[in-house]
Protein backbone atom coordinates (compact mmCIF):
# COMPACT_ATOMS: atom_id res chain seq x y z
CA MET A 1 -3.46 3.38 -3.79
CA VAL A 2 -5.04 0.11 -2.64
CA SER A 3 -4.37 -2.90 -4.85
CA ALA A 4 -7.19 -4.96 -6.29
CA LYS A 5 -5.49 -8.07 -4.88
CA LEU A 6 -5.69 -6.69 -1.33
CA LEU A 7 -9.33 -5.69 -1.71
CA ARG A 8 -10.28 -9.09 -3.09
CA SER A 9 -8.50 -10.84 -0.22
CA LEU A 10 -10.26 -8.70 2.38
CA TYR A 11 -13.57 -9.07 0.56
CA GLU A 12 -13.27 -12.84 0.80
CA GLY A 13 -12.70 -12.38 4.54
CA GLY A 14 -15.93 -10.42 5.01
CA LEU A 15 -15.05 -6.82 4.16
CA ASP A 16 -18.45 -6.43 2.50
CA HIS A 17 -20.13 -6.74 5.93
CA HIS A 18 -18.72 -3.39 7.05
CA LEU A 19 -19.02 0.30 6.20
CA VAL A 20 -16.33 1.66 3.89
CA LEU A 21 -15.66 5.38 3.53
CA HIS A 22 -14.14 6.82 0.36
CA ARG A 23 -13.97 10.22 -1.31
CA THR A 24 -13.09 11.67 -4.67
CA ALA A 25 -12.47 15.30 -5.55
CA ASP A 26 -16.19 16.06 -5.66
CA ARG A 27 -18.05 13.24 -3.91
CA VAL A 28 -18.22 11.21 -0.71
CA PHE A 29 -19.09 7.50 -0.62
CA LEU A 30 -20.13 5.56 2.47
CA GLY A 31 -21.47 2.05 2.11
CA SER A 32 -20.57 -1.56 1.47
CA LEU A 33 -18.11 -2.95 -1.05
CA ARG A 34 -19.67 -5.04 -3.82
CA PHE A 35 -18.63 -6.81 -7.01
CA GLU A 36 -20.67 -5.57 -9.95
CA LYS A 37 -19.92 -6.54 -13.55
CA GLY A 38 -16.49 -7.78 -12.56
CA LYS A 39 -15.55 -4.56 -10.78
CA MET A 40 -15.45 -3.73 -7.08
CA VAL A 41 -17.59 -0.71 -6.22
CA ILE A 42 -18.94 0.99 -3.11
CA ARG A 43 -22.71 0.88 -2.90
CA ASP A 44 -23.34 4.26 -1.28
CA ASN A 45 -26.06 4.30 1.39
CA GLY A 46 -26.73 8.04 1.08
CA TYR A 47 -26.02 8.97 4.70
CA LEU A 48 -23.30 11.48 3.74
CA GLU A 49 -24.73 12.72 0.45
CA ASN A 50 -24.72 16.39 1.49
CA ILE A 51 -21.25 16.37 3.02
CA LYS A 52 -18.37 17.85 1.03
CA PRO A 53 -15.16 15.81 0.62
CA ALA A 54 -13.08 18.39 2.49
CA THR A 55 -15.30 17.92 5.55
CA LEU A 56 -13.81 14.44 5.92
CA ASN A 57 -10.27 15.76 6.43
CA PRO A 58 -10.25 15.12 10.21
CA CYS A 59 -11.26 11.51 9.64
CA PHE A 60 -8.67 10.86 6.94
CA ASP A 61 -5.86 12.92 8.47
CA ASN A 62 -6.19 12.31 12.22
CA GLY A 63 -8.97 9.78 12.72
CA THR A 64 -7.02 6.51 12.60
CA ILE A 65 -7.89 4.17 15.48
CA GLY A 66 -6.55 0.88 14.15
CA MET A 67 -6.47 -1.37 11.10
CA ILE A 68 -8.00 -4.52 9.68
CA CYS A 69 -6.25 -7.24 7.71
CA LYS A 70 -6.56 -10.88 6.76
CA SER A 71 -4.27 -13.02 8.90
CA ASP A 72 -3.68 -16.75 9.16
CA GLN A 73 -1.95 -16.42 12.53
CA TYR A 74 -5.07 -16.63 14.71
CA GLU A 75 -7.94 -19.01 15.42
CA TRP A 76 -10.78 -16.77 14.23
CA GLU A 77 -11.91 -17.00 10.60
CA SER A 78 -12.95 -13.36 10.21
CA LEU A 79 -10.71 -10.41 9.46
CA THR A 80 -8.33 -9.30 12.20
CA PHE A 81 -8.48 -5.92 13.95
CA TYR A 82 -5.33 -4.36 15.43
CA GLY A 83 -5.28 -1.40 17.80
CA ILE A 84 -3.16 1.55 16.74
CA GLU A 85 -0.08 0.45 18.71
CA LYS A 86 0.02 -2.74 16.64
CA THR A 87 0.21 -0.74 13.39
CA SER A 88 3.16 0.94 11.68
CA ILE A 89 1.74 4.42 12.36
CA LYS A 90 3.70 6.62 14.75
CA THR A 91 1.19 8.27 17.06
CA ASP A 92 1.71 10.94 19.70
CA LEU A 93 -0.36 9.44 22.51
CA SER A 94 0.19 12.52 24.68
CA LYS A 95 -2.24 14.52 22.53
CA THR A 96 -5.62 15.21 24.12
CA ARG A 97 -7.61 13.36 21.46
CA ASN A 98 -5.50 10.24 21.83
CA ALA A 99 -6.12 10.09 25.58
CA ALA A 100 -9.44 8.43 24.78
CA LEU A 101 -7.61 5.72 22.82
CA VAL A 102 -5.29 5.05 25.74
CA ALA A 103 -8.16 4.86 28.23
CA ALA A 104 -10.52 2.74 26.12
CA GLU A 105 -11.06 -0.83 27.31
CA ASN A 106 -13.88 -3.31 27.90
CA GLN A 107 -15.15 -5.16 30.96
CA TYR A 108 -12.70 -8.00 30.33
CA GLY A 109 -9.68 -5.72 30.46
CA ASP A 110 -9.00 -5.71 26.71
CA LYS A 111 -7.37 -2.39 25.84
CA LEU A 112 -8.19 -0.76 22.53
CA ILE A 113 -4.77 0.71 21.91
CA ASN A 114 -2.97 -2.66 21.73
CA PHE A 115 -5.92 -4.87 20.87
CA THR A 116 -5.58 -7.95 18.67
CA GLY A 117 -8.71 -9.89 17.83
CA SER A 118 -11.45 -10.49 15.31
CA ILE A 119 -12.89 -7.47 13.54
CA TYR A 120 -16.20 -8.07 15.31
CA ARG A 121 -14.69 -8.04 18.81
CA GLY A 122 -12.55 -5.05 17.87
CA PHE A 123 -15.47 -3.05 16.52
CA GLN A 124 -17.56 -4.00 19.56
CA LEU A 125 -14.80 -2.60 21.77
CA LEU A 126 -14.78 0.59 19.71
CA LEU A 127 -18.56 1.01 19.96
CA GLU A 128 -18.51 0.43 23.72
CA ASN A 129 -16.04 3.30 24.04
CA HIS A 130 -18.04 5.70 21.83
CA PHE A 131 -15.99 5.39 18.66
CA LEU A 132 -17.75 4.88 15.32
CA PRO A 133 -15.52 2.61 13.21
CA VAL A 134 -15.40 2.96 9.46
CA ILE A 135 -12.91 1.43 7.02
CA LEU A 136 -10.92 3.70 4.70
CA LEU A 137 -9.51 2.61 1.36
CA GLN A 138 -6.01 3.44 2.59
CA ALA A 139 -3.34 0.77 2.87
CA ILE A 140 -1.50 0.33 6.16
CA LEU A 141 1.04 -2.13 7.59
CA SER A 142 0.90 -3.90 10.92
CA LYS A 143 4.07 -4.25 12.96
CA ARG A 144 4.03 -7.90 11.89
CA GLY A 145 4.33 -6.76 8.28
CA GLU A 146 0.73 -7.58 7.32
CA ILE A 147 -0.94 -5.22 4.88
CA GLY A 148 -4.50 -4.09 5.46
CA LEU A 149 -6.79 -1.06 5.56
CA VAL A 150 -7.08 1.85 7.98
CA VAL A 151 -9.95 1.93 10.48
CA ALA A 152 -10.95 5.49 11.40
CA ASP A 153 -13.41 7.15 13.76
CA LEU A 154 -16.33 8.68 11.86
CA ARG A 155 -17.17 10.80 14.90
CA THR A 156 -14.18 13.02 14.09
CA ILE A 157 -16.16 14.76 11.35
CA PRO A 158 -18.93 17.30 12.01
CA MET A 159 -22.19 15.47 11.47
CA ASP A 160 -25.82 15.68 12.51
CA ILE A 161 -26.49 13.73 15.71
CA LYS A 162 -29.30 11.79 14.01
CA LYS A 163 -26.92 10.58 11.30
CA ILE A 164 -24.37 9.54 13.91
CA SER A 165 -27.06 7.61 15.78
CA THR A 166 -28.27 5.91 12.59
CA LEU A 167 -24.77 4.89 11.54
CA ASN A 168 -23.95 3.70 15.05
CA ASP A 169 -27.07 1.51 14.98
CA GLU A 170 -26.10 0.09 11.59
CA VAL A 171 -22.60 -0.87 12.74
CA THR A 172 -24.04 -2.32 15.95
CA ARG A 173 -26.51 -4.50 14.03
CA THR A 174 -23.69 -5.87 11.88
CA ILE A 175 -21.57 -6.71 14.91
CA GLU A 176 -24.46 -8.36 16.76
CA LYS A 177 -25.41 -10.38 13.70
CA TYR A 178 -22.02 -12.07 13.61
CA THR A 179 -21.23 -12.28 17.32
CA LEU A 180 -24.48 -13.49 18.90
CA LEU A 181 -24.78 -17.27 18.83
CA ASP A 182 -27.72 -19.47 19.66
CA VAL A 183 -26.63 -21.68 22.55
CA ASN A 184 -28.53 -24.73 21.34
CA ASP A 185 -27.13 -24.47 17.80
CA GLU A 186 -23.58 -23.85 18.96
CA LEU A 187 -23.45 -26.61 21.57
CA LYS A 188 -25.90 -28.94 19.79
CA ILE A 189 -27.68 -29.83 23.04
CA SER A 190 -30.76 -32.02 22.75
CA ASP A 191 -33.98 -30.99 24.50
CA THR A 192 -33.55 -33.87 26.97
CA ASP A 193 -29.96 -32.92 27.83
CA PHE A 194 -30.91 -29.26 28.12
CA GLU A 195 -33.70 -30.15 30.58
CA GLU A 196 -31.34 -32.24 32.70
CA MET A 197 -28.70 -29.51 32.78
CA PHE A 198 -30.84 -26.42 33.25
CA GLY A 199 -34.35 -27.55 34.20
CA LYS A 200 -33.81 -26.93 37.90
CA TYR A 201 -33.13 -23.26 37.19
CA ARG A 202 -36.54 -22.70 35.58
CA LEU A 203 -38.60 -20.00 37.23
CA PRO A 204 -41.86 -21.20 38.85
CA PRO A 205 -45.09 -20.42 36.91
């Protein structure tokens, strides 16, 4: 069971920006976490409305690919994402499915399996390696003793390719929204300074 204190802490760190997957005995919920009338609820987006809870077993039982938590140990202000080797879960990396976790990395050499970074960089790394990250309401500990929530791969469940594509696009939009920065806003360069620095690189008309 996930405590309300943990959810509130993660919510304050931006948990509501990301897809959360939850199930009851007779229903599946996939959407964003919201506070409504003093209670935290999942606003279901309807993508999995025809999927039975038991269909999610692979995702809940064997789909873990990392975790997210709120940490004060790093320079980023967003939630932190840890690869599976940085969590308390014991994983048999010799299994065929886990070979993809071991091999996954980005162009900068960041490896998914032992990744530590912001949730946005972590989820970007997952997307680049064809994982579809979703947050489960299941508590998990990092090896540093931090408590957070499980991140699982939604692609482990049987799902229509159009739904997968739609959900992938939704996660991608969220990541891009919070990772793409306008150079002028970030560096606060005046038009005159920008012209002096980069004017010579302008293409001819």
